[in-house]
Coordinates of C-alpha atoms and ligand atoms in Angstrom, one line a residue:
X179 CA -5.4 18.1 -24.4
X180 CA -5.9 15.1 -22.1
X181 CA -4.9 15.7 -17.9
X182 CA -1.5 14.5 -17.2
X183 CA -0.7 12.0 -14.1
X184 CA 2.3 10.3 -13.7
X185 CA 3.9 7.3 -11.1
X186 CA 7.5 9.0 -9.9
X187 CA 9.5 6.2 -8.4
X188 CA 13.3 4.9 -8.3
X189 CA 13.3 2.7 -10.0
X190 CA 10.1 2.8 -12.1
X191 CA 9.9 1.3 -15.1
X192 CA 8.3 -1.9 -13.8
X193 CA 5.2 0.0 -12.2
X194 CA 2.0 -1.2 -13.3
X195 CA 0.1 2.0 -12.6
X196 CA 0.5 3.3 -15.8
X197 CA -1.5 0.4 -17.3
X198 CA -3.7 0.4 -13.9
X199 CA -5.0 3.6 -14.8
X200 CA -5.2 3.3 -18.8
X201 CA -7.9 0.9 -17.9
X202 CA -9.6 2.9 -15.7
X203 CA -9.4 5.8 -18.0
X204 CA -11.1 3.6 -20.6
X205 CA -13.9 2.1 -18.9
X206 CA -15.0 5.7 -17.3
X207 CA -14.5 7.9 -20.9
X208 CA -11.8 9.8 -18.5
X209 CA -9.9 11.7 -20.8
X210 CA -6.0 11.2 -19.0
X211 CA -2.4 10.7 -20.2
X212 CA -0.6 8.7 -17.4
X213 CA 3.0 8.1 -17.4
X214 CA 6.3 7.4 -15.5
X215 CA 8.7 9.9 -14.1
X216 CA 12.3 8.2 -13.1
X217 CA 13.4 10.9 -10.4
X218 CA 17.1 11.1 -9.2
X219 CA 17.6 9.9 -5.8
X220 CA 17.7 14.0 -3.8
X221 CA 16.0 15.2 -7.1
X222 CA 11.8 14.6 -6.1
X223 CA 11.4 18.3 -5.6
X224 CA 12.9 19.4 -8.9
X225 CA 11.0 16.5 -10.8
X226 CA 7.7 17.1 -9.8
X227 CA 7.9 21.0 -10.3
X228 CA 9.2 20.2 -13.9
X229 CA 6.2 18.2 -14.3
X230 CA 3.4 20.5 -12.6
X231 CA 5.5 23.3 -15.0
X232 CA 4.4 20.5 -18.1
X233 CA 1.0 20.8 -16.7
X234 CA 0.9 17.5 -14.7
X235 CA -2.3 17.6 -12.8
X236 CA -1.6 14.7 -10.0
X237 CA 1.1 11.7 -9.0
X238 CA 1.2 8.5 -7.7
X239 CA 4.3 8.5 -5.3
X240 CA 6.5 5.1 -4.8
X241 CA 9.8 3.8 -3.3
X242 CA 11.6 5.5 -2.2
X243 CA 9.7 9.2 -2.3
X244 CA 7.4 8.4 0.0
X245 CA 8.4 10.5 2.6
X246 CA 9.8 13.7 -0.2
X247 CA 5.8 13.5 -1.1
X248 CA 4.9 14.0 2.6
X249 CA 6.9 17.0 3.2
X250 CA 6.1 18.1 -0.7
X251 CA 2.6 18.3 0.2
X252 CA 1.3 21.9 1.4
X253 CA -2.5 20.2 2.8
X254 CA -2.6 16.9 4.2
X255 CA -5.3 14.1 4.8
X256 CA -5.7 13.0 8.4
X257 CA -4.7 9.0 7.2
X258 CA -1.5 10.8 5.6
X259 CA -0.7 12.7 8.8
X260 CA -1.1 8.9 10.9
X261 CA 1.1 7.2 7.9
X262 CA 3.8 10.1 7.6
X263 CA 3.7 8.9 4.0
X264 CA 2.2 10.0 0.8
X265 CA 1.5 8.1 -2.1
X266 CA -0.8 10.3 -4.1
X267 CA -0.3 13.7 -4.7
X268 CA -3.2 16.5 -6.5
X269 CA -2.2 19.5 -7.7
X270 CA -4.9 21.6 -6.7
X271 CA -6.4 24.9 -8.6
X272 CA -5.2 26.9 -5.9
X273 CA -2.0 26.1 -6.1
X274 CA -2.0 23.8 -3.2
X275 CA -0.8 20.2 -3.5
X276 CA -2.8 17.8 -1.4
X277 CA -0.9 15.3 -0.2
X278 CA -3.1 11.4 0.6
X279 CA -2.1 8.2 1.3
X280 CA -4.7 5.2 -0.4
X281 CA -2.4 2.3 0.6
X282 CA -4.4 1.3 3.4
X283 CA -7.8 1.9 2.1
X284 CA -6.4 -0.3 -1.1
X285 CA -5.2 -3.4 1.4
X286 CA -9.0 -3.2 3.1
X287 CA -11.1 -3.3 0.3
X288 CA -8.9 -6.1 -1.2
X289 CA -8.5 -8.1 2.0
X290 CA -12.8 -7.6 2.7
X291 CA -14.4 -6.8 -0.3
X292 CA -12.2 -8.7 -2.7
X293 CA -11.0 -12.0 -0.6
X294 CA -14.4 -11.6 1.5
X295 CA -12.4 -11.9 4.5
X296 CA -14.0 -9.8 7.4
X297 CA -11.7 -8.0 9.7
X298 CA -14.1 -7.3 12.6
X299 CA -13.3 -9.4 16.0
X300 CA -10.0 -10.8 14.4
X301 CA -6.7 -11.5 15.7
X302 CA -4.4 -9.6 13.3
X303 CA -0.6 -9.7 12.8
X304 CA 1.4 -6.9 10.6
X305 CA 5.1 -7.8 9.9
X306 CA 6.8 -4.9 9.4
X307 CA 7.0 -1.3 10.6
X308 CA 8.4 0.6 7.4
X309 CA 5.9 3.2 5.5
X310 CA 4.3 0.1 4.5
X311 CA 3.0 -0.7 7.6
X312 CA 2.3 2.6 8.8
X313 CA 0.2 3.3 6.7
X314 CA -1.8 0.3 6.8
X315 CA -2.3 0.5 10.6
X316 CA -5.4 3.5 10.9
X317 CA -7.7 1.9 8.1
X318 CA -7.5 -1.6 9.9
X319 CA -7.9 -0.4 12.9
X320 CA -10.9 1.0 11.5
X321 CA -12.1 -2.6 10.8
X322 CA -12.5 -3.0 14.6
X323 CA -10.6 -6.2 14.7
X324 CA -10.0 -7.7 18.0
X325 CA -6.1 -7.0 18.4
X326 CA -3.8 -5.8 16.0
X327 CA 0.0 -6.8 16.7
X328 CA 3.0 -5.2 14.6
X329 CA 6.1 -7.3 14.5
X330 CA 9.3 -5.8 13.3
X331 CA 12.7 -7.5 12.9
X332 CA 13.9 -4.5 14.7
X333 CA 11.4 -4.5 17.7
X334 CA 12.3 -0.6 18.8
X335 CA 10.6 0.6 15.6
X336 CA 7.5 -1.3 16.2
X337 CA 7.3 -0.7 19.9
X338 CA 7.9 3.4 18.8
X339 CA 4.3 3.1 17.0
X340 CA 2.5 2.8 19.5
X341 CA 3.1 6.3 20.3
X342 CA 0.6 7.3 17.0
X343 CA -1.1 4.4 17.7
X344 CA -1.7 3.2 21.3
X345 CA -4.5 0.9 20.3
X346 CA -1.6 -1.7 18.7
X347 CA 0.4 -4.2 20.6
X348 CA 4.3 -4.5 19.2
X349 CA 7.0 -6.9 19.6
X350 CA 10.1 -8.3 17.8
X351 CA 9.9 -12.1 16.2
X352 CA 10.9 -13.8 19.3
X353 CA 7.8 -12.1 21.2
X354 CA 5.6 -13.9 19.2
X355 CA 6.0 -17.8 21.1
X356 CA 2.8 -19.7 21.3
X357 CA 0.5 -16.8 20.0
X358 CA -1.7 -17.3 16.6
X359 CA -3.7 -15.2 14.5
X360 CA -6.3 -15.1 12.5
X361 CA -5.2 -12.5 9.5
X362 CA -1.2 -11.9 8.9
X363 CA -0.1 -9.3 7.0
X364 CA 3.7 -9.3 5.3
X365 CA 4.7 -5.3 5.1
X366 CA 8.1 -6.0 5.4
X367 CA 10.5 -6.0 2.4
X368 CA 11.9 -9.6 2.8
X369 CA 10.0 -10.8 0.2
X370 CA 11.4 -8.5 -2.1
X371 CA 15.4 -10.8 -1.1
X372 CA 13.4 -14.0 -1.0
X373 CA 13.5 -13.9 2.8
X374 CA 11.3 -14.7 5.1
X375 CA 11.1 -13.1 9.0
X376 CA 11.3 -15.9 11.8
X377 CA 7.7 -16.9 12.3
X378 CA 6.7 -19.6 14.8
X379 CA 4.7 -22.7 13.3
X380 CA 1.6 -21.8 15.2
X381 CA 1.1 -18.5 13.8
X382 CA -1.7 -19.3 11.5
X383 CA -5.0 -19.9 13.6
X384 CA -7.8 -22.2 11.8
X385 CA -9.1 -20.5 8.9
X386 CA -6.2 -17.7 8.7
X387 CA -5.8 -15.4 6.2
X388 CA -2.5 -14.6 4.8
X389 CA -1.4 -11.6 2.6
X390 CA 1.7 -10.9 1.8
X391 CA 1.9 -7.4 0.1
X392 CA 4.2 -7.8 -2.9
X393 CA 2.6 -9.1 -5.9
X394 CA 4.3 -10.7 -9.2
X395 CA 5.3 -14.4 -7.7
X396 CA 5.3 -16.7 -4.9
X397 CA 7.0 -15.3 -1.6
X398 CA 8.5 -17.9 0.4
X399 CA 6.3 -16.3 3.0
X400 CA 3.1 -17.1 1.1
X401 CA 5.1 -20.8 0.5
X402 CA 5.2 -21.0 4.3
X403 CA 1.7 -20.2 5.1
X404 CA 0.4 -22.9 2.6
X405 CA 2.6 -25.5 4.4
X406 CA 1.5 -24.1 7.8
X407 CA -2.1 -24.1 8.0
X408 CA -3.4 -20.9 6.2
X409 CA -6.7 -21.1 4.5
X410 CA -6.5 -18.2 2.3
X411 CA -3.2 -17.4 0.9
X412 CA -3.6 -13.8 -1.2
X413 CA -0.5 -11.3 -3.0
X414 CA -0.7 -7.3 -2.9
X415 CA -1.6 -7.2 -6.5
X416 CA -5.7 -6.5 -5.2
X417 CA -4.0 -4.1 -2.8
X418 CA -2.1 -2.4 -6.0
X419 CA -5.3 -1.8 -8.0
X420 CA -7.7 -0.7 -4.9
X421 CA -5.4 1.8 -3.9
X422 CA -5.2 2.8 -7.9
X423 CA -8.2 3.4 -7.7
X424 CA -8.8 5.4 -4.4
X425 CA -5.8 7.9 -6.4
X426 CA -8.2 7.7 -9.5
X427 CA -11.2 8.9 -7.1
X428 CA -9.4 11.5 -5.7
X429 CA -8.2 13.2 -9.2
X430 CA -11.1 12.7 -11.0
X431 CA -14.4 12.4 -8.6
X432 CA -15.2 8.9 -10.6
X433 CA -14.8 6.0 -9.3
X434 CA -13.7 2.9 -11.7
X435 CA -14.8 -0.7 -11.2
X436 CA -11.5 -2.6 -9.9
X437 CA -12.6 -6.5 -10.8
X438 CA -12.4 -5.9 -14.2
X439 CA -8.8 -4.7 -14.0
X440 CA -7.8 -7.3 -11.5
X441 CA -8.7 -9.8 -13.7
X442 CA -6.9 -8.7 -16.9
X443 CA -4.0 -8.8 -14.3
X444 CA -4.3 -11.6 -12.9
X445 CA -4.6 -13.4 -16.2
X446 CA -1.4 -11.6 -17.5
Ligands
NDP699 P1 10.5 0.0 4.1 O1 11.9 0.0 3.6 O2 9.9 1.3 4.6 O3 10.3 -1.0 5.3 C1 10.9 -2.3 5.2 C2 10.4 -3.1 6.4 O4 10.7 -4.5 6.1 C3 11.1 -2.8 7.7 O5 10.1 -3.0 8.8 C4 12.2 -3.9 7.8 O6 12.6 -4.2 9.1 C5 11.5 -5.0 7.2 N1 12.4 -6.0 6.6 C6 13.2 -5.9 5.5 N2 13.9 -7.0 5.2 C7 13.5 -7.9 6.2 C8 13.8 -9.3 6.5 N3 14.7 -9.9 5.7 N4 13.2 -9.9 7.5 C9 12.4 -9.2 8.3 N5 12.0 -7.9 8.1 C10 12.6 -7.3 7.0 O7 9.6 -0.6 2.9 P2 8.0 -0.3 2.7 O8 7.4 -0.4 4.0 O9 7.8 0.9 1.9 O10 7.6 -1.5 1.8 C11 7.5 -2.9 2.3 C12 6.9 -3.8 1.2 O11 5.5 -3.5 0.9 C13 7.6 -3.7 -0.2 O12 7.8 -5.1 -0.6 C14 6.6 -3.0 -1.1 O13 6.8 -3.5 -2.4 C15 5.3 -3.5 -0.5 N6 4.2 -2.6 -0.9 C16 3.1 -3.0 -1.6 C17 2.1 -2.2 -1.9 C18 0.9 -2.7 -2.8 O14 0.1 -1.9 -3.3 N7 0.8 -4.0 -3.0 C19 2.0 -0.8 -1.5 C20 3.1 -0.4 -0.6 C21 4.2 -1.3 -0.4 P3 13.7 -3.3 9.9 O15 13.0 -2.1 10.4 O16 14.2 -4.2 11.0 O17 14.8 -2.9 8.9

Protein backbone atom coordinates (compact mmCIF):
# COMPACT_ATOMS: atom_id res chain seq x y z
CA UNK A 1 0.00 0.00 0.00
CA UNK A 2 1.36 3.38 -0.97
CA UNK A 3 2.63 6.04 2.24
CA UNK A 4 -0.03 8.40 3.08
CA UNK A 5 0.67 12.46 3.39
CA UNK A 6 -1.76 14.82 3.53
CA UNK A 7 -2.12 19.08 3.44
CA UNK A 8 -4.50 19.84 6.72
CA UNK A 9 -5.64 23.42 6.34
CA UNK A 10 -8.94 25.60 6.91
CA UNK A 11 -9.92 26.02 4.31
CA UNK A 12 -8.17 23.57 2.03
CA UNK A 13 -9.55 22.59 -0.97
CA UNK A 14 -7.74 25.13 -3.10
CA UNK A 15 -4.10 23.86 -1.98
CA UNK A 16 -1.96 22.94 -4.64
CA UNK A 17 0.16 20.55 -2.65
CA UNK A 18 -1.67 17.67 -3.44
CA UNK A 19 -0.79 18.03 -7.14
CA UNK A 20 2.79 19.51 -6.01
CA UNK A 21 3.68 16.35 -4.65
CA UNK A 22 1.78 13.93 -7.31
CA UNK A 23 4.43 15.27 -9.56
CA UNK A 24 7.13 14.79 -7.39
CA UNK A 25 6.00 11.29 -6.59
CA UNK A 26 6.01 10.65 -10.37
CA UNK A 27 9.24 11.83 -11.44
CA UNK A 28 11.17 10.01 -8.36
CA UNK A 29 9.06 6.39 -8.67
CA UNK A 30 8.02 7.45 -4.98
CA UNK A 31 5.38 5.29 -4.17
CA UNK A 32 2.86 8.05 -1.98
CA UNK A 33 -0.93 8.84 -1.70
CA UNK A 34 -1.24 12.56 -0.86
CA UNK A 35 -4.42 14.17 0.05
CA UNK A 36 -6.31 16.96 1.84
CA UNK A 37 -7.62 16.91 5.44
CA UNK A 38 -10.36 19.92 6.08
CA UNK A 39 -9.77 20.14 9.99
CA UNK A 40 -12.45 22.01 12.23
CA UNK A 41 -11.24 25.17 13.56
CA UNK A 42 -10.07 23.64 17.77
CA UNK A 43 -10.19 20.13 16.07
CA UNK A 44 -6.09 19.85 14.57
CA UNK A 45 -5.31 17.50 17.47
CA UNK A 46 -8.14 15.08 16.83
CA UNK A 47 -7.60 15.28 12.93
CA UNK A 48 -4.22 14.38 12.77
CA UNK A 49 -4.44 11.43 15.34
CA UNK A 50 -7.45 10.09 13.13
CA UNK A 51 -5.05 10.25 10.30
CA UNK A 52 -1.70 8.88 11.92
CA UNK A 53 -4.53 6.07 13.33
CA UNK A 54 -5.33 5.59 9.09
CA UNK A 55 -1.64 5.23 8.84
CA UNK A 56 -0.71 8.72 7.65
CA UNK A 57 3.01 8.85 7.63
CA UNK A 58 3.62 12.86 7.41
CA UNK A 59 1.60 16.50 6.77
CA UNK A 60 1.99 19.57 5.27
CA UNK A 61 0.53 22.15 7.87
CA UNK A 62 -1.41 25.50 6.52
CA UNK A 63 -3.55 28.44 7.67
CA UNK A 64 -4.45 28.56 10.20
CA UNK A 65 -2.70 25.34 12.13
CA UNK A 66 0.44 26.62 12.00
CA UNK A 67 0.96 27.15 15.43
CA UNK A 68 -1.47 23.68 16.65
CA UNK A 69 1.55 21.91 14.48
CA UNK A 70 4.20 23.66 16.63
CA UNK A 71 2.86 22.60 19.92
CA UNK A 72 1.68 19.05 18.19
CA UNK A 73 5.20 18.33 17.48
CA UNK A 74 7.06 16.25 20.30
CA UNK A 75 10.98 17.04 18.48
CA UNK A 76 11.57 20.24 16.86
CA UNK A 77 14.05 21.62 14.21
CA UNK A 78 16.21 24.56 15.35
CA UNK A 79 14.53 26.87 12.15
CA UNK A 80 11.07 25.69 13.68
CA UNK A 81 11.97 26.66 17.26
CA UNK A 82 13.19 30.55 15.53
CA UNK A 83 9.71 30.47 13.46
CA UNK A 84 7.34 29.15 16.35
CA UNK A 85 5.59 27.69 13.35
CA UNK A 86 5.36 24.34 11.69
CA UNK A 87 4.51 23.54 8.35
CA UNK A 88 5.64 19.95 7.98
CA UNK A 89 5.03 17.47 10.24
CA UNK A 90 6.81 13.38 10.09
CA UNK A 91 5.49 10.88 12.00
CA UNK A 92 8.50 9.17 13.08
CA UNK A 93 9.01 5.16 13.74
CA UNK A 94 9.43 5.97 17.21
CA UNK A 95 6.45 7.41 17.70
CA UNK A 96 7.81 10.78 17.76
CA UNK A 97 6.41 13.57 15.50
CA UNK A 98 9.08 15.90 14.19
CA UNK A 99 7.89 19.04 13.75
CA UNK A 100 9.96 21.50 10.62
CA UNK A 101 9.29 24.49 9.05
CA UNK A 102 10.51 24.61 5.01
CA UNK A 103 8.87 28.04 4.35
CA UNK A 104 11.99 29.92 4.49
CA UNK A 105 14.28 27.48 2.88
CA UNK A 106 11.43 27.45 -0.04
CA UNK A 107 11.42 31.60 -0.35
CA UNK A 108 15.57 31.27 -0.67
CA UNK A 109 16.00 28.89 -3.07
CA UNK A 110 13.27 30.53 -5.19
CA UNK A 111 14.40 34.16 -4.65
CA UNK A 112 18.40 32.83 -5.50
CA UNK A 113 18.43 29.82 -7.20
CA UNK A 114 15.23 30.25 -9.21
CA UNK A 115 15.07 34.27 -9.90
CA UNK A 116 19.09 34.26 -9.65
CA UNK A 117 18.78 37.09 -7.37
CA UNK A 118 21.76 37.01 -4.77
CA UNK A 119 20.92 37.98 -1.27
CA UNK A 120 24.51 38.57 0.02
CA UNK A 121 25.32 42.47 0.81
CA UNK A 122 21.63 43.51 0.07
CA UNK A 123 19.36 45.89 1.61
CA UNK A 124 16.27 43.83 2.40
CA UNK A 125 12.72 44.75 3.45
CA UNK A 126 10.03 42.09 4.91
CA UNK A 127 6.48 43.48 5.22
CA UNK A 128 4.86 41.68 7.72
CA UNK A 129 5.52 40.02 11.09
CA UNK A 130 2.81 37.11 11.15
CA UNK A 131 4.16 33.30 10.96
CA UNK A 132 4.92 34.19 7.53
CA UNK A 133 7.49 36.34 8.28
CA UNK A 134 8.95 34.66 11.10
CA UNK A 135 9.71 32.11 9.56
CA UNK A 136 11.33 33.68 6.75
CA UNK A 137 13.70 35.76 8.95
CA UNK A 138 16.65 32.91 10.09
CA UNK A 139 17.17 31.47 6.40
CA UNK A 140 17.72 35.12 5.02
CA UNK A 141 19.67 36.09 7.47
CA UNK A 142 21.64 33.21 6.55
CA UNK A 143 22.12 34.89 3.12
CA UNK A 144 24.35 37.43 4.93
CA UNK A 145 22.51 40.35 3.37
CA UNK A 146 23.55 43.70 4.41
CA UNK A 147 20.45 44.70 6.62
CA UNK A 148 17.29 43.12 6.89
CA UNK A 149 14.30 45.48 8.08
CA UNK A 150 10.75 43.99 9.09
CA UNK A 151 7.86 46.40 8.64
CA UNK A 152 4.56 45.60 10.27
CA UNK A 153 1.41 47.68 10.08
CA UNK A 154 1.39 47.16 13.75
CA UNK A 155 5.05 48.28 14.56
CA UNK A 156 5.02 46.56 18.32
CA UNK A 157 4.97 43.11 16.69
CA UNK A 158 7.86 43.84 14.53
CA UNK A 159 9.84 45.67 17.06
CA UNK A 160 9.04 42.39 19.63
CA UNK A 161 11.24 40.27 16.93
CA UNK A 162 14.03 41.44 17.50
CA UNK A 163 14.06 39.77 20.77
CA UNK A 164 14.62 36.19 18.60
CA UNK A 165 16.34 38.09 16.28
CA UNK A 166 18.61 40.96 17.31
CA UNK A 167 20.42 41.05 13.97
CA UNK A 168 16.99 42.76 12.29
CA UNK A 169 16.01 46.33 12.28
CA UNK A 170 11.86 46.91 12.76
CA UNK A 171 9.66 49.72 12.24
CA UNK A 172 6.02 50.47 11.36
CA UNK A 173 5.25 52.10 7.62
CA UNK A 174 5.76 55.57 8.59
CA UNK A 175 9.47 54.63 9.77
CA UNK A 176 10.30 53.87 6.50
CA UNK A 177 10.68 57.88 4.97
CA UNK A 178 13.53 58.30 2.49
CA UNK A 179 14.96 54.72 2.94
CA UNK A 180 15.23 52.11 -0.23
CA UNK A 181 16.00 48.66 -0.65
CA UNK A 182 17.32 46.49 -2.75
CA UNK A 183 14.97 43.10 -2.18
CA UNK A 184 11.24 43.61 -0.64
CA UNK A 185 9.47 40.89 0.56
CA UNK A 186 5.29 41.03 1.01
CA UNK A 187 4.62 38.53 4.13
CA UNK A 188 1.72 40.26 5.03
CA UNK A 189 -1.87 39.11 4.20
CA UNK A 190 -3.05 42.29 2.40
CA UNK A 191 -2.75 40.82 -0.69
CA UNK A 192 -4.97 38.26 0.12
CA UNK A 193 -8.07 41.78 0.56
CA UNK A 194 -6.39 43.43 -2.43
CA UNK A 195 -4.66 45.86 -0.08
CA UNK A 196 -1.67 47.12 -0.16
CA UNK A 197 0.52 48.49 3.17
CA UNK A 198 1.57 52.30 2.82
CA UNK A 199 4.92 52.17 1.06
CA UNK A 200 6.87 55.24 0.21
CA UNK A 201 7.72 55.85 -3.63
CA UNK A 202 11.41 55.40 -3.01
CA UNK A 203 11.27 52.06 -1.66
CA UNK A 204 12.56 50.24 -4.69
CA UNK A 205 16.47 50.92 -5.08
CA UNK A 206 17.90 50.46 -8.88
CA UNK A 207 17.58 46.92 -9.76
CA UNK A 208 15.13 45.81 -6.76
CA UNK A 209 13.72 42.74 -6.42
CA UNK A 210 10.19 42.37 -5.48
CA UNK A 211 8.32 39.24 -4.15
CA UNK A 212 5.25 39.23 -2.98
CA UNK A 213 4.44 35.83 -1.34
CA UNK A 214 0.94 34.93 -2.49
CA UNK A 215 0.75 33.39 -5.83
CA UNK A 216 -2.43 32.93 -8.23
CA UNK A 217 -2.70 36.72 -9.70
CA UNK A 218 -1.47 40.18 -9.69
CA UNK A 219 -1.24 41.82 -6.12
CA UNK A 220 -1.68 45.44 -6.29
CA UNK A 221 1.59 45.28 -4.38
CA UNK A 222 3.33 43.59 -7.31
CA UNK A 223 1.15 46.40 -9.61
CA UNK A 224 2.91 49.05 -7.46
CA UNK A 225 6.38 47.79 -7.72
CA UNK A 226 6.11 47.63 -11.63
CA UNK A 227 4.98 51.33 -11.65
CA UNK A 228 7.66 52.17 -9.03
CA UNK A 229 10.97 51.11 -10.29
CA UNK A 230 11.37 47.35 -9.51
CA UNK A 231 13.29 45.32 -11.93
CA UNK A 232 12.22 41.96 -11.06
CA UNK A 233 8.74 41.58 -10.07
CA UNK A 234 8.23 37.63 -8.78
CA UNK A 235 4.74 35.72 -6.87
CA UNK A 236 5.17 32.95 -4.02
CA UNK A 237 4.22 30.23 -6.40
CA UNK A 238 8.44 29.29 -6.63
CA UNK A 239 8.29 29.73 -2.89
CA UNK A 240 5.10 27.13 -2.78
CA UNK A 241 6.90 24.38 -4.76
CA UNK A 242 10.66 24.77 -3.03
CA UNK A 243 9.20 24.45 0.24
CA UNK A 244 7.15 21.30 -1.31
CA UNK A 245 9.95 20.05 -1.92
CA UNK A 246 12.18 20.63 1.26
CA UNK A 247 8.72 18.50 3.04
CA UNK A 248 9.20 15.91 0.16
CA UNK A 249 13.13 15.65 1.28
CA UNK A 250 12.32 15.28 4.66
CA UNK A 251 9.71 12.32 4.28
CA UNK A 252 11.25 10.52 1.83
CA UNK A 253 15.30 11.23 1.78
CA UNK A 254 14.81 12.07 -2.28
CA UNK A 255 14.99 15.04 -3.45
CA UNK A 256 12.72 16.05 -6.66
CA UNK A 257 13.71 18.51 -9.37
CA UNK A 258 11.35 21.68 -8.80
CA UNK A 259 11.69 23.38 -12.48
CA UNK A 260 9.91 20.87 -13.93
CA UNK A 261 6.93 21.39 -11.65
CA UNK A 262 7.12 25.11 -11.68
CA UNK A 263 6.72 25.08 -15.12
CA UNK A 264 3.56 22.90 -15.51
CA UNK A 265 2.31 25.54 -12.92
CA UNK A 266 3.16 28.31 -14.32
CA UNK A 267 1.72 27.29 -17.66
CA UNK A 268 -1.65 26.27 -15.86
P1 LIG B 1 -0.68 36.05 9.55
O1 LIG B 1 -2.14 36.21 9.72
O2 LIG B 1 0.12 35.32 10.58
O3 LIG B 1 -0.01 37.52 9.46
C1 LIG B 1 -0.58 38.51 8.69
C2 LIG B 1 0.38 39.71 8.58
O4 LIG B 1 -0.12 40.56 7.54
C3 LIG B 1 0.48 40.55 9.84
O5 LIG B 1 1.79 41.05 9.94
C4 LIG B 1 -0.53 41.69 9.55
O6 LIG B 1 -0.23 42.88 10.23
C5 LIG B 1 -0.30 41.86 8.07
N1 LIG B 1 -1.44 42.47 7.37
C6 LIG B 1 -2.66 41.91 7.13
N2 LIG B 1 -3.42 42.76 6.40
C7 LIG B 1 -2.67 43.86 6.18
C8 LIG B 1 -2.89 45.08 5.48
N3 LIG B 1 -4.07 45.33 4.85
N4 LIG B 1 -1.90 46.00 5.43
C9 LIG B 1 -0.72 45.75 6.07
N5 LIG B 1 -0.44 44.62 6.73
C10 LIG B 1 -1.40 43.68 6.79
O7 LIG B 1 -0.49 35.43 8.10
P2 LIG B 1 0.77 34.60 7.56
O8 LIG B 1 2.00 35.29 8.03
O9 LIG B 1 0.60 33.16 7.89
O10 LIG B 1 0.62 34.70 5.97
C11 LIG B 1 0.89 35.89 5.25
C12 LIG B 1 0.83 35.64 3.74
O11 LIG B 1 1.88 34.80 3.28
C13 LIG B 1 -0.47 34.97 3.27
O12 LIG B 1 -0.94 35.69 2.15
C14 LIG B 1 -0.04 33.57 2.87
O13 LIG B 1 -0.85 33.07 1.83
C15 LIG B 1 1.39 33.83 2.39
N6 LIG B 1 2.24 32.60 2.43
C16 LIG B 1 2.73 32.08 1.27
C17 LIG B 1 3.54 30.95 1.27
C18 LIG B 1 4.07 30.39 -0.02
O14 LIG B 1 4.56 29.25 -0.04
N7 LIG B 1 4.04 31.12 -1.12
C19 LIG B 1 3.88 30.26 2.54
C20 LIG B 1 3.35 30.90 3.73
C21 LIG B 1 2.54 32.02 3.65
P3 LIG B 1 -0.76 43.15 11.75
O15 LIG B 1 0.19 42.44 12.65
O16 LIG B 1 -0.69 44.63 11.90
O17 LIG B 1 -2.16 42.60 11.82
Amino acid sequence: MADRYAVIGNPVEHSKSPLIHAEFARQTGQDIEYGRILAPIGGFADSIGAFRAEGGRGVNVTVPFKEDAYLYATRRTQRAELAHAVNTLHFLADGNVLGDTTDGVGLVRDIVGNLGFTLRGKRILLMGAGGAARGVIQPLLDELPASLMVVNRSADKALALRETFPAIAACGYDGLGGQSFDVVINATASSLNNDLPPLPDGVFAHGALAYDMMYGRETPFMRFAREHGAAVVADGLGMLVEQAAESFFIWRGVRPETAPVLAIFRAA
